[in-house]
mmCIF file of C-alpha atoms in Angstrom:
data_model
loop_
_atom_site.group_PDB
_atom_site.id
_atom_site.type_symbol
_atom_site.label_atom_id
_atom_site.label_comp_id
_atom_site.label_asym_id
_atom_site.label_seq_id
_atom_site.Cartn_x
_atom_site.Cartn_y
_atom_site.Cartn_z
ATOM 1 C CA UNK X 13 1.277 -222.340 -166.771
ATOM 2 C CA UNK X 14 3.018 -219.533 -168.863
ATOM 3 C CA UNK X 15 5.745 -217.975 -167.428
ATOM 4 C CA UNK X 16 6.169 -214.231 -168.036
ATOM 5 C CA UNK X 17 9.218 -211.880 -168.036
ATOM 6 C CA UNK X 18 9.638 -208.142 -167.229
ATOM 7 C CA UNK X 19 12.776 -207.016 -168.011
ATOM 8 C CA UNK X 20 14.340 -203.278 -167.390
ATOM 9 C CA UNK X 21 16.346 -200.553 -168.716
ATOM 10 C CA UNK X 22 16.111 -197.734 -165.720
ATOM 11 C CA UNK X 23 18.709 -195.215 -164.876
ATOM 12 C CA UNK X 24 17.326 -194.374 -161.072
ATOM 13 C CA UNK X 25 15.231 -196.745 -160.405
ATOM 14 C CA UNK X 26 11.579 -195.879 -161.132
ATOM 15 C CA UNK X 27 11.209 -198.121 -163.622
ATOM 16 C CA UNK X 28 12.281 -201.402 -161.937
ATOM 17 C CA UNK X 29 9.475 -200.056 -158.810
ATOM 18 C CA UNK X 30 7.103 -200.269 -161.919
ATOM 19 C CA UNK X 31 8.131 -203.353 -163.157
ATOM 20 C CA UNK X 32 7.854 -204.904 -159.796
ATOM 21 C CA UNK X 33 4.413 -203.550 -159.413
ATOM 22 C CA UNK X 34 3.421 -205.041 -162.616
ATOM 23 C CA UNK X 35 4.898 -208.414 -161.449
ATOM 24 C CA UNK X 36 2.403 -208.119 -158.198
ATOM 25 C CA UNK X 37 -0.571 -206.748 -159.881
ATOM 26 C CA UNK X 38 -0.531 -209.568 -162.277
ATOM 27 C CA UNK X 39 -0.661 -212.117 -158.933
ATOM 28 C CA UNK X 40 1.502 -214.829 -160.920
ATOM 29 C CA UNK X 41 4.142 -216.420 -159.164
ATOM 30 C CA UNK X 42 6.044 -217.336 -162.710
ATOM 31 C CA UNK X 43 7.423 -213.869 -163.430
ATOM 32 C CA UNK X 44 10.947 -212.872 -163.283
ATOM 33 C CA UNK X 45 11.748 -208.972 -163.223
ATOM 34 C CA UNK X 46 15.256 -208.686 -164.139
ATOM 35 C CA UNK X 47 17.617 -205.623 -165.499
ATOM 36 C CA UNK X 48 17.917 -205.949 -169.082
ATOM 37 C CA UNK X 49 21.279 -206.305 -169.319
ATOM 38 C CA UNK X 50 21.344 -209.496 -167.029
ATOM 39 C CA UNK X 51 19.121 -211.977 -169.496
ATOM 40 C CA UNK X 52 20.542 -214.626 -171.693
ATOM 41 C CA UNK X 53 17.885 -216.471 -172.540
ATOM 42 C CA UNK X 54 13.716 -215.900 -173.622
ATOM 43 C CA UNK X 55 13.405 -218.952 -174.712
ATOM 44 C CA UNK X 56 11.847 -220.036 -171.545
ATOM 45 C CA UNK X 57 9.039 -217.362 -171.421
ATOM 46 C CA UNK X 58 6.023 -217.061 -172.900
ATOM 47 C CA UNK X 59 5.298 -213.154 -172.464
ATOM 48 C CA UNK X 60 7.817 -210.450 -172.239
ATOM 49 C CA UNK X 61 7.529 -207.190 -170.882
ATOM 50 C CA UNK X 62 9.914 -204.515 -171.523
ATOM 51 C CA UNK X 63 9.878 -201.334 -169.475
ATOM 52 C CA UNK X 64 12.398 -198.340 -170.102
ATOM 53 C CA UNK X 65 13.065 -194.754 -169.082
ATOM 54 C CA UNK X 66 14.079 -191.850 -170.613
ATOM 55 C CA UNK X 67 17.239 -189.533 -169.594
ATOM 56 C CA UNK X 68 18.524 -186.557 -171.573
ATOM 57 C CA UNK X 69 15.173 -187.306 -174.084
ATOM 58 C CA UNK X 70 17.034 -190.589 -174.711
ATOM 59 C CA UNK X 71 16.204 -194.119 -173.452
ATOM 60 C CA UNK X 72 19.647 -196.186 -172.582
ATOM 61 C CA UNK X 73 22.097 -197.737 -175.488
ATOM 62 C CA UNK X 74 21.099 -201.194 -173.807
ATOM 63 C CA UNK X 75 17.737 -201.394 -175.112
ATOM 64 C CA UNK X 76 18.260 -200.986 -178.811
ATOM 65 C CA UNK X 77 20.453 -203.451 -178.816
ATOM 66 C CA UNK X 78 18.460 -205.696 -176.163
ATOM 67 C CA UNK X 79 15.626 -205.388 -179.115
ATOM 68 C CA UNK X 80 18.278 -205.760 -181.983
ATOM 69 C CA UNK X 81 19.795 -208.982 -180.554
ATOM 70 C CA UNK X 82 16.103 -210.479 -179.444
ATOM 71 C CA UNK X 83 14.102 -209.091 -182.419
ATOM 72 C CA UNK X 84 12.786 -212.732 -183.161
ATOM 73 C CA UNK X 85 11.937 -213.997 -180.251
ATOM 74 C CA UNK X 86 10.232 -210.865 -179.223
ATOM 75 C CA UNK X 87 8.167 -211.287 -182.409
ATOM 76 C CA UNK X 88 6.958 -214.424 -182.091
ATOM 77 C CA UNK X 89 5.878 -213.948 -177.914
ATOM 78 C CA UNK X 90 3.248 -212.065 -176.438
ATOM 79 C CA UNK X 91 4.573 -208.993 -175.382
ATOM 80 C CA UNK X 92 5.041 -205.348 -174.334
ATOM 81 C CA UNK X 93 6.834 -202.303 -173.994
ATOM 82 C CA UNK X 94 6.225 -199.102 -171.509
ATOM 83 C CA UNK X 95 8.036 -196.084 -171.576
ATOM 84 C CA UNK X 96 8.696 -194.544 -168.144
ATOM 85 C CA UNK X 97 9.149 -190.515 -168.434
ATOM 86 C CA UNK X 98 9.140 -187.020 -166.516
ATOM 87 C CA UNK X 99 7.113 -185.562 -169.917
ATOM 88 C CA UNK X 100 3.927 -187.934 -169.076
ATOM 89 C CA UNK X 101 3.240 -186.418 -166.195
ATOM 90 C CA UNK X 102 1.391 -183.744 -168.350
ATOM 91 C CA UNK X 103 -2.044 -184.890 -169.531
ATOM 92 C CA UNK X 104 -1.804 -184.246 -173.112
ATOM 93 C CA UNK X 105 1.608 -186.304 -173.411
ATOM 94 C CA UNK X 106 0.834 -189.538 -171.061
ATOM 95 C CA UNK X 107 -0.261 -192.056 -173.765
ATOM 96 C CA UNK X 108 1.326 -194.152 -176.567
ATOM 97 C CA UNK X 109 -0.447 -191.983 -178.981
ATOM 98 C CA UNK X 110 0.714 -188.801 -177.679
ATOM 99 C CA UNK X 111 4.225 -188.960 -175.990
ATOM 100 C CA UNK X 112 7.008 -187.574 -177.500
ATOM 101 C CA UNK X 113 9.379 -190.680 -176.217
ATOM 102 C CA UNK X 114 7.233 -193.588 -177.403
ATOM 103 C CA UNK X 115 6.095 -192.159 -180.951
ATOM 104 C CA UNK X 116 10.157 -191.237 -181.754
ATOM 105 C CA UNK X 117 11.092 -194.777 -179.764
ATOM 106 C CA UNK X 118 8.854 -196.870 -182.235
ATOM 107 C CA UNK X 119 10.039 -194.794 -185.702
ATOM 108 C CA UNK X 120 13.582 -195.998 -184.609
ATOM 109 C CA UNK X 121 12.828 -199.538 -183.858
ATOM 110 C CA UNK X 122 11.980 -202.120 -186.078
ATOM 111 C CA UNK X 123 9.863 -204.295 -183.575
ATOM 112 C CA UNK X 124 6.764 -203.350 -183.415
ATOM 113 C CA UNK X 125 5.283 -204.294 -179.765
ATOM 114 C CA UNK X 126 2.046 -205.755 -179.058
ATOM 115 C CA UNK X 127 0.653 -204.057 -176.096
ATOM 116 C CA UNK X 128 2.303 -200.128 -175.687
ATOM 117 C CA UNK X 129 1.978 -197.862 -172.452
ATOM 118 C CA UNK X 130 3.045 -194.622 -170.922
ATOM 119 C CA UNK X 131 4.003 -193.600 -167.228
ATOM 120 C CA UNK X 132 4.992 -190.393 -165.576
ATOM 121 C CA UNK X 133 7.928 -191.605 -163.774
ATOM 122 C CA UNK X 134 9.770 -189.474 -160.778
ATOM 123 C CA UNK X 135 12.060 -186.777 -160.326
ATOM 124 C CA UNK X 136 14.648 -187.482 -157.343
ATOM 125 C CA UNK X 137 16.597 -184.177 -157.074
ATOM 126 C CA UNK X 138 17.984 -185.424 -153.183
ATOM 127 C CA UNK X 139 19.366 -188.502 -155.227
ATOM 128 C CA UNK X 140 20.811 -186.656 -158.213
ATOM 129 C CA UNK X 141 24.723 -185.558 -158.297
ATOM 130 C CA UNK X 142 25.273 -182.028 -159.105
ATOM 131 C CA UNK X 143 25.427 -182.017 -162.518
ATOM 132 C CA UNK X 144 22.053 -184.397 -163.082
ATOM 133 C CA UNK X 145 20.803 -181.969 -160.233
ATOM 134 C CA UNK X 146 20.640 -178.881 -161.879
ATOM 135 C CA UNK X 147 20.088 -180.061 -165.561
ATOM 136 C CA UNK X 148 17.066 -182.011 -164.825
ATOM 137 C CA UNK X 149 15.894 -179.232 -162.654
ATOM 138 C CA UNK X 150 16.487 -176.662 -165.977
ATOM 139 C CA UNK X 151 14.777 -178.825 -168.162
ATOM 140 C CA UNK X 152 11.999 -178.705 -165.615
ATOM 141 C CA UNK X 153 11.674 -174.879 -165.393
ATOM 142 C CA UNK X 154 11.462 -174.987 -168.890
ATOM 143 C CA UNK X 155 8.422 -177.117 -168.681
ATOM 144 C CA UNK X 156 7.227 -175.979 -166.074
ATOM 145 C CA UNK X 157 8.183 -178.940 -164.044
ATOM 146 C CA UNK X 158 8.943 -178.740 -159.931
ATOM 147 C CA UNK X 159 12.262 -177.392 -159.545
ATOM 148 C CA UNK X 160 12.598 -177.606 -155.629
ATOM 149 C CA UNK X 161 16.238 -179.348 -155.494
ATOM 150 C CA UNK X 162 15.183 -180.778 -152.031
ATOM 151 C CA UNK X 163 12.293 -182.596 -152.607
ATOM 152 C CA UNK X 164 11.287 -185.545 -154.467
ATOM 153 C CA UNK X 165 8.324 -185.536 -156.964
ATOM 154 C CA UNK X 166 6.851 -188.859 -157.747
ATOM 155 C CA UNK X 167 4.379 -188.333 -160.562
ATOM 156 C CA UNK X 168 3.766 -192.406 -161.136
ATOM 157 C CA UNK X 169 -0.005 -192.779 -161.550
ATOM 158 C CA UNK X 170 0.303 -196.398 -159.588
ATOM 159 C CA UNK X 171 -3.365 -197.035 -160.413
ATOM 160 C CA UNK X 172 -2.647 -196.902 -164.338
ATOM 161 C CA UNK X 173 0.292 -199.428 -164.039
ATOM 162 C CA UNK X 174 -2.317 -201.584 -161.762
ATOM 163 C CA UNK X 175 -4.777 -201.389 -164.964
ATOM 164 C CA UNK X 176 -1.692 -201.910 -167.128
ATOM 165 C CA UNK X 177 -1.070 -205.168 -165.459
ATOM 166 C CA UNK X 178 -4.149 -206.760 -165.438
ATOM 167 C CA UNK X 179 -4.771 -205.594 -169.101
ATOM 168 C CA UNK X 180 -1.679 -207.880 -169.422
ATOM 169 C CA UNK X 181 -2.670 -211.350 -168.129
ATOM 170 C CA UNK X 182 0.619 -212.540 -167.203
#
């Protein structure tokens, strides 16, 4: 049996819920879900799954280098890379094809994943400290985002990561 990895970069946490979703939509007990920064070795696995958020329009240092450091063995795997994002919540930005995020993400890389998907990811304000507060909640009244600093706003469509997962077979 193949054992499958789904591996992390997240800032609040949305993206680990979504890569532990993916682990139980895929109903395969050989899956680790670990943080990025915590694996030493993919030699064992036979599919890898990267997931990643944005912050600031950026995704983490971590994952560049996580793909600079594994660029073979991610190329000769099965694999796949998500991008987890406030921006995808609208319709006309929540696919490979047309978010900002993933199209700049895969001019800058140099591995080219096999399998490529989009989700909106959440906004937290409750969690956020002050500063991350009221940025975030700027850059949403710019795009016309919620900007309600006591509510949270999951925009996750948990039905497309379902799909996402089973379009997998891990």
């Amino acid at each position: 049996m193949k054992k499958s990895l789904i591996t992390y970069s997240t800032v609040d946490g949305q993206t680990k819920d979504i890569c532990q979703k993916i682990a139980y939509f895929a109903n395969n007990e050989n899956i680790d879900v670990l943080p990025i920064n915590k694996i030493e070795n993919l030699n064992q696995y036979d599919f890898i799954v990267i997931g990643a958020s944005i912050r600031y329009g950026k995704y983490r240092k971590e994952l560049f280098n996580f793909i600079k450091n594994n660029i073979d063995s991610l190329e000769s795997k099965e694999n796949a890379f998500f991008s987890v994002n406030a921006v995808a919540r609208k319709a006309e930005k929540n696919s490979p094809e047309t978010n900002p995020y993933m199209r700049k993400f895969l001019e800058k890389i140099s591995w080219v994943p096999k399998n490529l998907e989009v989700f909106a990811g959440k906004i937290d304000y409750p969690k956020y400290k002050f500063f991350d507060k009221y940025a975030i909640k700027f850059i949403m009244w710019v795009t016309n985002g919620p900007t309600d600093t006591s509510c949270t706003f999951e925009f996750t469509d948990w039905k497309k990561v379902e799909n996402f997962a089973k379009s997998l077979n891990l």
